[in-house]
Coordinates of N, CA and C in Angstrom, one line a residue:
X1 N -19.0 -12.7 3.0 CA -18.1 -11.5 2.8 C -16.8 -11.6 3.5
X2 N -17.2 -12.6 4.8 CA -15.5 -11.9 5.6 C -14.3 -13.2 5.2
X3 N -14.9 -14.2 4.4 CA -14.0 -14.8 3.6 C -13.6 -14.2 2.4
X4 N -14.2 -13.2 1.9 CA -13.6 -12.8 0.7 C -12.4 -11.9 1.2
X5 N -12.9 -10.8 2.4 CA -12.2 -9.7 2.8 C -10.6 -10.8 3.3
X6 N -10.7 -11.7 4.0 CA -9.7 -12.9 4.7 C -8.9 -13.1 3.5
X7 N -9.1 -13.2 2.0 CA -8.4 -13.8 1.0 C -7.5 -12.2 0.7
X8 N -8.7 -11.6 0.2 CA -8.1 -10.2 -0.4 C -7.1 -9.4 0.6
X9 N -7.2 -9.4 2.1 CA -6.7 -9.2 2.6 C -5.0 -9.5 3.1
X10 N -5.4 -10.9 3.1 CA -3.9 -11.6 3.3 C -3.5 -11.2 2.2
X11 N -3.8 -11.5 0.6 CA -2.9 -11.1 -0.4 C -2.2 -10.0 -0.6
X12 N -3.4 -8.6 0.0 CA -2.5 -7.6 -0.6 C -1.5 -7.2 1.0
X13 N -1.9 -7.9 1.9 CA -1.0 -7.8 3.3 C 0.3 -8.5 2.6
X14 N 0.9 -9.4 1.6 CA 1.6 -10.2 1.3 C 2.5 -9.1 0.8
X15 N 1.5 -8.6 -0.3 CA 2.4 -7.9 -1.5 C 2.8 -6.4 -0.7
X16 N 2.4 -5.6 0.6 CA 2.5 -4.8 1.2 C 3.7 -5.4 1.9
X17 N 3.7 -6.3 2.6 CA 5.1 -6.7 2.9 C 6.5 -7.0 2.2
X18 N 6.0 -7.4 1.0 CA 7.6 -7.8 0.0 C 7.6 -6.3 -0.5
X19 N 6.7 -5.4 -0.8 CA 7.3 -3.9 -0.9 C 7.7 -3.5 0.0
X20 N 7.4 -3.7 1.4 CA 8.1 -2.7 2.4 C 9.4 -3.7 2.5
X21 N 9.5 -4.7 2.2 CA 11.2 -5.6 2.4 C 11.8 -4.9 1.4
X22 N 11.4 -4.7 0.2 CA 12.1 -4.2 -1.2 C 12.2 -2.7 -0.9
X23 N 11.8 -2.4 0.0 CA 12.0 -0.7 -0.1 C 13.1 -0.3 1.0
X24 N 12.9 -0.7 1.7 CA 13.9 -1.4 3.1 C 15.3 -1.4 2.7
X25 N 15.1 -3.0 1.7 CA 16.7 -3.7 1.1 C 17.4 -2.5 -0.5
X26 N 15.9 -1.0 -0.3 CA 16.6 -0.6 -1.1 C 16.7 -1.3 -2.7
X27 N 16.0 -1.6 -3.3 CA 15.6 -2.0 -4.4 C 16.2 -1.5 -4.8
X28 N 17.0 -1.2 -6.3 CA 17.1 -1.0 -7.4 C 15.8 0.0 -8.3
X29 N 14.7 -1.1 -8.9 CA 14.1 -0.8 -8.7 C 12.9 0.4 -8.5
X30 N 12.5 -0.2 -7.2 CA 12.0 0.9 -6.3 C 12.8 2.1 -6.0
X31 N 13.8 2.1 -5.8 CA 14.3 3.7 -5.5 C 14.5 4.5 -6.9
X32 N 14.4 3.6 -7.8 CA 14.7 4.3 -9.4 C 13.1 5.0 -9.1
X33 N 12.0 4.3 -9.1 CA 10.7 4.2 -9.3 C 10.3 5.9 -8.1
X34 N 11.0 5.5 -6.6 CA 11.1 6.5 -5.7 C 11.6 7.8 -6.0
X35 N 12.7 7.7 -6.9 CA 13.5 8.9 -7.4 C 12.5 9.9 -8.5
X36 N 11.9 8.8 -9.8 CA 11.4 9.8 -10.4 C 10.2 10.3 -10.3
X37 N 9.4 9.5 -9.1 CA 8.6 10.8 -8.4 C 8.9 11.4 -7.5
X38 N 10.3 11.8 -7.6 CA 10.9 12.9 -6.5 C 10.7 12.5 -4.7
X39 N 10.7 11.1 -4.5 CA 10.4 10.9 -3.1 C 11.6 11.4 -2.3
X40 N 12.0 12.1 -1.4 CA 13.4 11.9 -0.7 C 13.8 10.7 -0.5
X41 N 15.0 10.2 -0.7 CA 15.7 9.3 0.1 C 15.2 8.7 1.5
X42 N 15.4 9.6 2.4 CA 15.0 9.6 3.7 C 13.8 8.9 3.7
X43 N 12.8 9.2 2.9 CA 11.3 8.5 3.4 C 11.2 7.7 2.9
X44 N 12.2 6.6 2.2 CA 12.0 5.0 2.3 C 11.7 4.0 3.4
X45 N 12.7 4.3 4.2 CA 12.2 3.7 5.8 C 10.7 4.2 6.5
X46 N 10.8 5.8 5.8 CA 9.2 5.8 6.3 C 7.9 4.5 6.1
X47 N 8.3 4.9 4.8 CA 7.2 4.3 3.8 C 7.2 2.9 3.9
X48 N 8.5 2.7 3.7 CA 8.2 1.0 4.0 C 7.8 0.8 5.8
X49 N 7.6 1.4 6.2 CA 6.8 1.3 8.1 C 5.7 1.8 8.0
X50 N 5.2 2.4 6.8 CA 3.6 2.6 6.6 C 3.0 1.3 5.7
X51 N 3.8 0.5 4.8 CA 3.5 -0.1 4.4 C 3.1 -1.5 5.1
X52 N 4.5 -1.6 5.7 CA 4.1 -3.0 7.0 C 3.6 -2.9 7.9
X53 N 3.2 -2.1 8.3 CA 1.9 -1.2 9.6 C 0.8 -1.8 8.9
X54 N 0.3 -1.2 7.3 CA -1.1 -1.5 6.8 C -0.6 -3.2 7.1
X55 N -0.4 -3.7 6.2 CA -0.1 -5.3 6.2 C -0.7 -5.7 7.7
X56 N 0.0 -5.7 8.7 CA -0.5 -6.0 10.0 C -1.6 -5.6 10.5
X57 N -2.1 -4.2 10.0 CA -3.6 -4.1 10.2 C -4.5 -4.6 9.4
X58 N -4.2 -4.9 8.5 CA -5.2 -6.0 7.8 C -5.6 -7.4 7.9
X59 N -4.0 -7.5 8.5 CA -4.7 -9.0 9.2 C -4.7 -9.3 10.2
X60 N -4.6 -8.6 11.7 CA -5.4 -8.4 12.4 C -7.0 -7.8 12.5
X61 N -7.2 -7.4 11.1 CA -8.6 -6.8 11.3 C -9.5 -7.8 10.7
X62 N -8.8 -9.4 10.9 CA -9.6 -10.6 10.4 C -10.2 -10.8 11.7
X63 N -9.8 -9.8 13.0 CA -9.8 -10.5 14.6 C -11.1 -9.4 15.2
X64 N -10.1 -8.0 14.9 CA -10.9 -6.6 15.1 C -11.3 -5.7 14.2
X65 N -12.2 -5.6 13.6 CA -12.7 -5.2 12.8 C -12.4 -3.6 12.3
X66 N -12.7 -2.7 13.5 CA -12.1 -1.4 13.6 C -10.5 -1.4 12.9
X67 N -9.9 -1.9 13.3 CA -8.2 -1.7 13.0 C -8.0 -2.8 11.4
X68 N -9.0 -3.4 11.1 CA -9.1 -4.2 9.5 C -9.5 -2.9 8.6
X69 N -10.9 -2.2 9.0 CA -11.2 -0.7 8.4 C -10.1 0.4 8.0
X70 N -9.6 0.3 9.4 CA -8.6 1.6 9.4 C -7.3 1.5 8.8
X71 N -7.0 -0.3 8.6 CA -5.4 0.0 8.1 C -6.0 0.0 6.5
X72 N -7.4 -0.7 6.4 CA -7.8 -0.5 5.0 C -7.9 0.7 4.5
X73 N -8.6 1.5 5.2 CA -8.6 3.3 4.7 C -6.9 3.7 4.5
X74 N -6.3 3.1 5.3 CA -4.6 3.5 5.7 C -3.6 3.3 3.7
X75 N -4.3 2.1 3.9 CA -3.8 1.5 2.6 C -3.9 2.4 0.9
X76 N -5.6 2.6 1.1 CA -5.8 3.1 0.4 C -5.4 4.5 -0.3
X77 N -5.4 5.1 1.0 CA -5.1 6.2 0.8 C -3.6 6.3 0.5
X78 N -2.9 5.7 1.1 CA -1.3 5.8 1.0 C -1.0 5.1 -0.7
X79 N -1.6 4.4 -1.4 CA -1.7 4.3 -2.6 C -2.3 5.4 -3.9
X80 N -3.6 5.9 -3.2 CA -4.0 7.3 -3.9 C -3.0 8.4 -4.0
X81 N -2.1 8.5 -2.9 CA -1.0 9.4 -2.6 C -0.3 9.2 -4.1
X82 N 0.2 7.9 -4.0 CA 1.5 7.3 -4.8 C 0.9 7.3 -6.4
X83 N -0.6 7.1 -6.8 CA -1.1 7.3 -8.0 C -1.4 9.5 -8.0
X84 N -1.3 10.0 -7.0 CA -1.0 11.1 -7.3 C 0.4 12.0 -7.6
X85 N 1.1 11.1 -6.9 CA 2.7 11.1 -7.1 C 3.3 11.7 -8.4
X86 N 2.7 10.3 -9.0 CA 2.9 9.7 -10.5 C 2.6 11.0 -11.4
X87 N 1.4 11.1 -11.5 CA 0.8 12.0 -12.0 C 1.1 13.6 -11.8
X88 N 1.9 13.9 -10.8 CA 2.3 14.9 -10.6 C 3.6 15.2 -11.4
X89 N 4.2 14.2 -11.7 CA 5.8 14.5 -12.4 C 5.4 14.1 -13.7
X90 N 4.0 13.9 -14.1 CA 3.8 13.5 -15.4 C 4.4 12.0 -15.7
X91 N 4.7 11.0 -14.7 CA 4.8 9.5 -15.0 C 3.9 8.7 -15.1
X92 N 3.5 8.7 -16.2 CA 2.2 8.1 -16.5 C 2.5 6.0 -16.0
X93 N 3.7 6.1 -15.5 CA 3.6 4.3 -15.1 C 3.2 4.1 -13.6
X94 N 1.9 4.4 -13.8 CA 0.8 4.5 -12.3 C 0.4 3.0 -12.2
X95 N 0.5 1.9 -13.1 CA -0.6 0.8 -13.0 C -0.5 0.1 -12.0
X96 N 0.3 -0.3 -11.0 CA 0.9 -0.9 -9.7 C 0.2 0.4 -8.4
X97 N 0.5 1.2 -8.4 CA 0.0 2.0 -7.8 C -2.0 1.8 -7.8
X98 N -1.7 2.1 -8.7 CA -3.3 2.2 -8.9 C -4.3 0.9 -9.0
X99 N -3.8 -0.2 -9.3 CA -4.5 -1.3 -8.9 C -4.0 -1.6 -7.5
X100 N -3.3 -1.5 -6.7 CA -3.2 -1.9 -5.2 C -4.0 -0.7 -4.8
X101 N -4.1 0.7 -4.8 CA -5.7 1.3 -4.6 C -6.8 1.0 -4.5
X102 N -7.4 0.3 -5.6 CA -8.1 -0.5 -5.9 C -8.6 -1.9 -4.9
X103 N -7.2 -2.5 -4.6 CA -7.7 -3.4 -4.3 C -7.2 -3.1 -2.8
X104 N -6.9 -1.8 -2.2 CA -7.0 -1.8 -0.6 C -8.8 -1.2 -0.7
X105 N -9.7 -0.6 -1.8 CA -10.4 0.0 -1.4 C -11.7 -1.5 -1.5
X106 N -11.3 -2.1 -2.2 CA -11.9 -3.5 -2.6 C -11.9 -4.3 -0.8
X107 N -10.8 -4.1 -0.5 CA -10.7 -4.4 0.9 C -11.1 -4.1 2.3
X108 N -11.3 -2.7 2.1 CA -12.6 -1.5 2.8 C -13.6 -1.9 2.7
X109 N -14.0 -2.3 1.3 CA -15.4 -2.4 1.1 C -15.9 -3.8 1.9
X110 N -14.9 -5.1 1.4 CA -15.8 -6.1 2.0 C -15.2 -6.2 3.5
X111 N -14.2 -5.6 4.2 CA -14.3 -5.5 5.8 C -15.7 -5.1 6.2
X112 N -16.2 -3.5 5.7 CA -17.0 -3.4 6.2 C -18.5 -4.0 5.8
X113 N -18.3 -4.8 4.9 CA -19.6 -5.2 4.8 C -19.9 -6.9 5.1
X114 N -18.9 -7.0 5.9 CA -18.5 -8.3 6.9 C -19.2 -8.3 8.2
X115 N -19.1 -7.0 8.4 CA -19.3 -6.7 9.8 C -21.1 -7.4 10.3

């Protein structure tokens, strides 16, 4: 299991980082994407530091287990948000959202059953 969680982990820690770079640099994009579910402006820099926070807690939680759990809960939840987003303004283009959900909760799962 803790080689599966070490694979799944670094991957979506990958793609958590080139979104928090693209959110950062200001995407095109992503801030079109940010705009029509009404995100402020302002909370890009948030978001992209919640995003590269999970990233780093996932792969440090190849070391500590606790903090691999937590940025995994961290993840997931911060994508359930974003597939609630969607859904709130009626933008049914959730499928990015909602498969990195998936596969932060995919990442929950085999952390903790690594342990």
């Amino acid at each position: 299991m803790f080689i599966a969680y070490a694979v799944v982990a670094g991957l979506l820690a990958l793609v958590l980082v080139a979104s928090a770079t693209l959110t950062l640099r200001r995407n095109d994009a992503i801030v079109a994407s940010m705009q029509k579910v009404q995100v402020p402006d302002a909370w890009l820099p948030r978001l992209a530091t919640l995003k590269a926070a999970g990233a780093t807690g996932l792969v440090a939680g190849l070391w500590v287990t606790p903090l691999g759990v937590a940025a995994a809960v961290g993840v997931t939840l911060y994508f359930i948000g974003a597939v609630i987003s969607h859904l709130r303004v009626k933008d049914f283009e959730l499928a990015p959202a909602a498969i990195l959900a998936l596969v932060a909760a995919a990442a929950l799962a085999l952390r903790v059953a690594a342990q």
